[in-house]
XYZ file of C-alpha atoms in Angstrom:
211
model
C 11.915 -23.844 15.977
C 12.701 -21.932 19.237
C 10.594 -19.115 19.958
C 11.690 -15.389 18.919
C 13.389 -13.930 21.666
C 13.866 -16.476 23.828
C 16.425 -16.180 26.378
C 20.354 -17.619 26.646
C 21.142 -20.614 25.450
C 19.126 -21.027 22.397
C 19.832 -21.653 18.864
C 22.388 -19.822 17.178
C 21.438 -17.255 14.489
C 21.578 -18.495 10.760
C 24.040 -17.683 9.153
C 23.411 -13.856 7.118
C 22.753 -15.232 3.715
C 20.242 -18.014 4.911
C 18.552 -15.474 7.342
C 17.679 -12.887 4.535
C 16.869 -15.194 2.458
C 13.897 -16.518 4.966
C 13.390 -12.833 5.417
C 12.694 -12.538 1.624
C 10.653 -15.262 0.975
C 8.907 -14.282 4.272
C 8.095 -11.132 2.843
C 7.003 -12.134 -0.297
C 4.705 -14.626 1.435
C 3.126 -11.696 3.400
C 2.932 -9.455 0.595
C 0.847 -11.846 -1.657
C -1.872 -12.722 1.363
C -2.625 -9.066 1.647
C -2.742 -8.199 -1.730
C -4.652 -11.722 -2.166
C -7.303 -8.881 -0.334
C -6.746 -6.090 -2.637
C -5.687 -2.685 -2.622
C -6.585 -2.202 1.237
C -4.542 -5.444 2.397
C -1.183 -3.023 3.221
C -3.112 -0.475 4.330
C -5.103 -2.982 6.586
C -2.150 -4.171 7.722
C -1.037 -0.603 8.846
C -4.171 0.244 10.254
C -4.655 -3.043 12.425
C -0.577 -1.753 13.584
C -1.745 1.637 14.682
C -4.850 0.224 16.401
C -3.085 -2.170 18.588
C 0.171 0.256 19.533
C -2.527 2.574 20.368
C -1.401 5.144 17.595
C 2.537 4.510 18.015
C 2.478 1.969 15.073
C 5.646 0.110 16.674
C 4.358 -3.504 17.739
C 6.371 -6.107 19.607
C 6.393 -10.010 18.452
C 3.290 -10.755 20.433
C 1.172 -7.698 18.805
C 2.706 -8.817 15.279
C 0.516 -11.596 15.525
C -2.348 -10.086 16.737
C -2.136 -7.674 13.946
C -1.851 -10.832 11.484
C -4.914 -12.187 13.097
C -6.961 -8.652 12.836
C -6.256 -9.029 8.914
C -6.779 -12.417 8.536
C -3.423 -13.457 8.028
C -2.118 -17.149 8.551
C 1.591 -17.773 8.435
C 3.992 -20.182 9.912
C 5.939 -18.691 13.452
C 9.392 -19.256 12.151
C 8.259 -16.740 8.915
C 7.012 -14.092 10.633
C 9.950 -14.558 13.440
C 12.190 -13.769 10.340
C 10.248 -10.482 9.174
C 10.136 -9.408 12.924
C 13.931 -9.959 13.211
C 14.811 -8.570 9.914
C 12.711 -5.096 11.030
C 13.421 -4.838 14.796
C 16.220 -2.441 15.083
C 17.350 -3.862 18.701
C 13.920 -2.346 20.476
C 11.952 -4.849 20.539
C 9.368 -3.297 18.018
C 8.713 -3.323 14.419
C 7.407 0.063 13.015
C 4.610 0.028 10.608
C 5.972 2.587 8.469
C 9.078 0.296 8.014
C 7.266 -2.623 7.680
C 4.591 -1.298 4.934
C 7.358 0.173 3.305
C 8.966 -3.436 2.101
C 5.478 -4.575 1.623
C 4.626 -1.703 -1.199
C 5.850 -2.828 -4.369
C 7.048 0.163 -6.528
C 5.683 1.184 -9.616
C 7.487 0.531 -12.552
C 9.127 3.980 -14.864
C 5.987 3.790 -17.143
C 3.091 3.021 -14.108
C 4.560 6.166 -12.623
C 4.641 8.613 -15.194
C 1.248 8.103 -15.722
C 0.341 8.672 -12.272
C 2.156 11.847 -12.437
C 0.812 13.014 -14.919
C -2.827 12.938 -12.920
C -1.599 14.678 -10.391
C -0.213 17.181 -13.110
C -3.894 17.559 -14.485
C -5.482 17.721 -11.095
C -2.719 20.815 -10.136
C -3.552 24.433 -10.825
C -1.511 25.644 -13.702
C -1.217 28.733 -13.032
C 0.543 28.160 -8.888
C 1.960 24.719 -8.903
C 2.240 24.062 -5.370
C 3.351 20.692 -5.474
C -0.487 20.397 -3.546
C -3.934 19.672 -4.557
C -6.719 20.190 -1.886
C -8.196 16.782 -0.783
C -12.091 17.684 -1.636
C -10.496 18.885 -4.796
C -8.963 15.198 -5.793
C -12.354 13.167 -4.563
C -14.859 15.583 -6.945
C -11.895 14.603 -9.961
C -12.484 10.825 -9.551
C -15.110 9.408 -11.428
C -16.005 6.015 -9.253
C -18.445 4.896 -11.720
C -15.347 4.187 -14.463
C -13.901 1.921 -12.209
C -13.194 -1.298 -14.039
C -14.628 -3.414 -11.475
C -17.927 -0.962 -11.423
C -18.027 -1.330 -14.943
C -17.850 -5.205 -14.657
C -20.327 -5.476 -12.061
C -18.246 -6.435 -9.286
C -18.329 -3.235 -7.043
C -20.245 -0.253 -6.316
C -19.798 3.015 -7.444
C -19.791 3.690 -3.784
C -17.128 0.829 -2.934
C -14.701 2.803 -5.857
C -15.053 6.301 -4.462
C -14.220 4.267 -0.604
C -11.621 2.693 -2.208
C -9.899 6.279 -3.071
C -11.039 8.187 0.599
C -9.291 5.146 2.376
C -5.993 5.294 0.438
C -5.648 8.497 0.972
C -7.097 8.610 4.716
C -5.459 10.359 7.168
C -3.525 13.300 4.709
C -4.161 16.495 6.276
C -6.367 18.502 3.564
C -3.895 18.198 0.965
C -2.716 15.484 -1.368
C 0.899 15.469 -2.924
C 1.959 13.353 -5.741
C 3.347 10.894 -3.705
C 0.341 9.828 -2.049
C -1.105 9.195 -5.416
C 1.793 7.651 -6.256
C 1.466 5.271 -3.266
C -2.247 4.742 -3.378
C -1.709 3.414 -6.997
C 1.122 0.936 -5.875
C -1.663 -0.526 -3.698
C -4.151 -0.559 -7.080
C -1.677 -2.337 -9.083
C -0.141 -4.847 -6.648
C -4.018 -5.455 -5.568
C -5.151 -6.142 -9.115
C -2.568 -7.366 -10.741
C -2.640 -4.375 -13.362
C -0.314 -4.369 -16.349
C 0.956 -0.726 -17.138
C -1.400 -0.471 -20.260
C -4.468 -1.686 -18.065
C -3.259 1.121 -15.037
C -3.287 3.717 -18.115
C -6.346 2.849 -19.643
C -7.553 2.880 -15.894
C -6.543 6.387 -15.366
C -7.679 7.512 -18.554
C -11.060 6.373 -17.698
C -11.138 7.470 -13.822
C -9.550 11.040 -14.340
C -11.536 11.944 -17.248
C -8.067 11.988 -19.363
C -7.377 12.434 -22.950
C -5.890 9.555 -25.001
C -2.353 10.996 -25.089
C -0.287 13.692 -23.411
């Protein structure tokens, strides 16, 4: 497989339906050996981005597999070739933002209306800003629910770091859709089904059985 980028006279470009095609299954690959790490595998994978463009969080092909390397990340050249070529947008750089983007599976109608409806408790009902303060949404969460803390296989300590790092780097505030993306991270890194995110949220936010 020539080498990404390499000058005239290479191989020609697959054709569009076989190159997004390796893009997908590309993706797909990536996805699942992050999330093979948990919640924090995405958000790994953004951090090791902003760490090696020196706080830009565009890399070029040769940082993209640095950055793979910094997570721990093993994939064949000619797949991560065809994520770099699918996000480059004729710069020579994939952003992280783009990237992490594709990576984050959504949730589905019924994951996120119970996430929303958190946020809703967490809110002041009387001036619903659309805001909760930060400190606020950390003295909510109850760490020592945590499934995992309950099942022996974290600390309450690793649950409440588990929360500050999804939601690192908001600026005193948290808005529904960082909750909202911090839980695509939960489910995609467990595996959750919807009723095991609700019960989950039930437990964690100290809610009542039905709204």
């Amino acid at each position: 497989f020539p080498p990404f980028g390499g000058g005239g006279g290479g191989g020609e470009a697959p054709p569009p339906r076989e190159a997004e095609a390796s893009f997908g299954a590309s993706l797909a690959a990536l996805r699942g050996l992050l999330y093979k790490r948990g919640p924090s595998g995405v958000r790994g994978l953004a951090r090791a981005m902003a760490h090696v463009s020196r706080g830009s969080g565009a890399v070029d092909r040769t940082d993209l597999d640095t950055v793979l390397g910094f997570c721990g990340v093993q994939m064949p050249q000619d797949q991560v070739s065809a994520l770099f070529a699918h996000y480059d947008r004729g710069q020579g750089v994939v952003e992280a933002a783009e990237l992490v983007h594709g990576l984050r599976v959504p949730l589905s109608r019924g994951q996120e209306r119970a996430v929303l409806a958190v946020f809703e408790t967490l809110e002041d009902p009387t001036f619903k800003t659309g805001a909760v303060e930060l400190p606020e949404v950390l003295k909510r969460y109850k760490p020592g629910r945590h499934p995992r803390v309950v099942g022996g296989d974290m600390s309450e300590s690793e649950a409440m770091r588990e929360l500050e790092d999804g939601l690192e780097g908001l600026e005193g505030t948290v808005m529904a859709k960082d909750l909202v993306g911090f839980y695509c991270d939960v489910v995609a890194g467990y595996r959750l089904t919807d009723e095991q995110l609700v019960e989950m949220l039930r437990a964690m936010w100290g809610l009542s059985g039905r709204r």
